[in-house]
Amino acid sequence: MINVFRWSIYFIGIMIFSMGITITVNMQYLGIHPWDVLNVALFDLVGLSIGSWAIIISFVLIAISWILDKSYIKIGTFLNAVLVGAFVDFYMWLDFLPKANDGWADVVIIVAGIVIMGLGGGIYNSAGVGSGPRDGFMLSISDKTGASIRKVRIITESAVLILGLILGGPVFIFTFIFTFIQSPIFERTYLQMRRVVERMSLTKKQYSNSSNLG
């Protein structure tokens, strides 16, 4: 039962997270997350789809993480690599999320999208079934180099941002304030949902022990 609960939390979180990405991509002229800047730039240059590039880059990062430190790679990591990109493309295809209209409402919408990303990321990570490809990549580098996770994240995302900018990706003010909005929401959601998951795990364990004694 607890495994069903964990995976349900995971999938719900992935769906919410992907919706947040799609909302922000629809407002991309205001600036988007560095990884999405790269995805959009490659989409504009080469084709395929934004979700397809998210999947391709995710598997490249998984391959590197696998070489550096396999401990961060779980089944949830592979599913994350596929599902986030697939859901982004699915939401794009459904075409029901807000579109940019070059007004003040766009600012409210992109902030909402960032908040939704933070909520979704916190929810799916709380399930404990595997780090996302980007998180696993940065954690493995941190372990190998001894550098702090924060330092590795800043360097990695800065490099990705520069590459995306060179390729013509959408960089603007929200690209630089993204983390300040998303990270606190992610952390709070993750910690609260983690406690819920742990309580469910403990309750299930206690129930199983009492059943065995009975």
Tab-separated table of N, CA and C in Angstrom, residues 6 9-10 13-14 17 80 117-132 135 186 190 193-194 197:
chain	number	residue	atom	x	y	z
A	6	ARG	N	3.363	6.146	-2.436
A	6	ARG	CA	4.572	6.849	-2.877
A	6	ARG	C	4.523	7.157	-4.373
A	9	ILE	N	1.954	9.843	-5.226
A	9	ILE	CA	2.505	11.159	-4.911
A	9	ILE	C	3.491	11.581	-5.994
A	10	TYR	N	4.322	10.648	-6.409
A	10	TYR	CA	5.343	10.924	-7.419
A	10	TYR	C	4.704	11.385	-8.732
A	13	GLY	N	2.982	14.757	-8.484
A	13	GLY	CA	3.990	15.804	-8.455
A	13	GLY	C	4.574	16.090	-9.825
A	14	ILE	N	4.860	15.028	-10.585
A	14	ILE	CA	5.412	15.188	-11.938
A	14	ILE	C	4.430	15.943	-12.831
A	17	PHE	N	4.413	19.609	-11.698
A	17	PHE	CA	5.685	20.222	-12.072
A	17	PHE	C	5.732	20.533	-13.573
A	80	ASN	N	11.288	10.137	-14.480
A	80	ASN	CA	11.295	11.596	-14.487
A	80	ASN	C	11.793	12.116	-15.830
A	117	MET	N	5.638	25.017	-10.282
A	117	MET	CA	6.836	24.191	-10.424
A	117	MET	C	7.423	23.838	-9.054
A	118	GLY	N	7.475	24.819	-8.160
A	118	GLY	CA	8.003	24.573	-6.827
A	118	GLY	C	7.180	23.561	-6.059
A	119	LEU	N	5.851	23.694	-6.160
A	119	LEU	CA	4.953	22.741	-5.502
A	119	LEU	C	5.139	21.337	-6.073
A	120	GLY	N	5.113	21.239	-7.402
A	120	GLY	CA	5.242	19.933	-8.047
A	120	GLY	C	6.576	19.275	-7.756
A	121	GLY	N	7.662	20.072	-7.806
A	121	GLY	CA	8.985	19.516	-7.526
A	121	GLY	C	9.091	19.006	-6.102
A	122	GLY	N	8.544	19.755	-5.156
A	122	GLY	CA	8.562	19.317	-3.766
A	122	GLY	C	7.752	18.055	-3.548
A	123	ILE	N	6.608	17.964	-4.221
A	123	ILE	CA	5.735	16.795	-4.072
A	123	ILE	C	6.391	15.536	-4.621
A	124	TYR	N	6.888	15.584	-5.875
A	124	TYR	CA	7.416	14.339	-6.443
A	124	TYR	C	8.730	13.909	-5.783
A	125	ASN	N	9.521	14.873	-5.319
A	125	ASN	CA	10.756	14.499	-4.621
A	125	ASN	C	10.480	13.884	-3.258
A	126	SER	N	9.378	14.277	-2.632
A	126	SER	CA	9.045	13.747	-1.304
A	126	SER	C	8.705	12.266	-1.340
A	127	ALA	N	8.370	11.745	-2.514
A	127	ALA	CA	8.021	10.326	-2.638
A	127	ALA	C	9.224	9.427	-2.405
A	128	GLY	N	10.432	9.949	-2.621
A	128	GLY	CA	11.649	9.196	-2.346
A	128	GLY	C	11.906	8.026	-3.282
A	129	VAL	N	11.498	8.167	-4.541
A	129	VAL	CA	11.701	7.054	-5.489
A	129	VAL	C	12.796	7.366	-6.512
A	130	GLY	N	13.571	8.423	-6.279
A	130	GLY	CA	14.681	8.744	-7.174
A	130	GLY	C	14.804	10.226	-7.448
A	131	SER	N	16.040	10.710	-7.441
A	131	SER	CA	16.287	12.116	-7.767
A	131	SER	C	16.013	12.368	-9.240
A	132	GLY	N	15.644	13.597	-9.576
A	132	GLY	CA	15.503	13.954	-10.976
A	132	GLY	C	16.866	13.933	-11.649
A	135	ASP	N	19.034	16.929	-10.660
A	135	ASP	CA	19.456	16.884	-9.264
A	135	ASP	C	20.517	15.804	-9.055
A	186	PHE	N	9.600	25.030	-3.094
A	186	PHE	CA	10.031	23.635	-3.227
A	186	PHE	C	10.409	23.061	-1.858
A	190	TYR	N	8.400	20.172	-0.024
A	190	TYR	CA	9.135	18.911	0.132
A	190	TYR	C	9.130	18.455	1.584
A	193	MET	N	5.486	17.428	2.710
A	193	MET	CA	5.055	16.187	2.077
A	193	MET	C	5.906	15.007	2.527
A	194	ARG	N	7.181	15.260	2.799
A	194	ARG	CA	8.060	14.194	3.276
A	194	ARG	C	7.565	13.658	4.609
A	197	VAL	N	4.618	11.397	3.931
A	197	VAL	CA	5.055	10.102	3.400
A	197	VAL	C	5.656	9.236	4.508
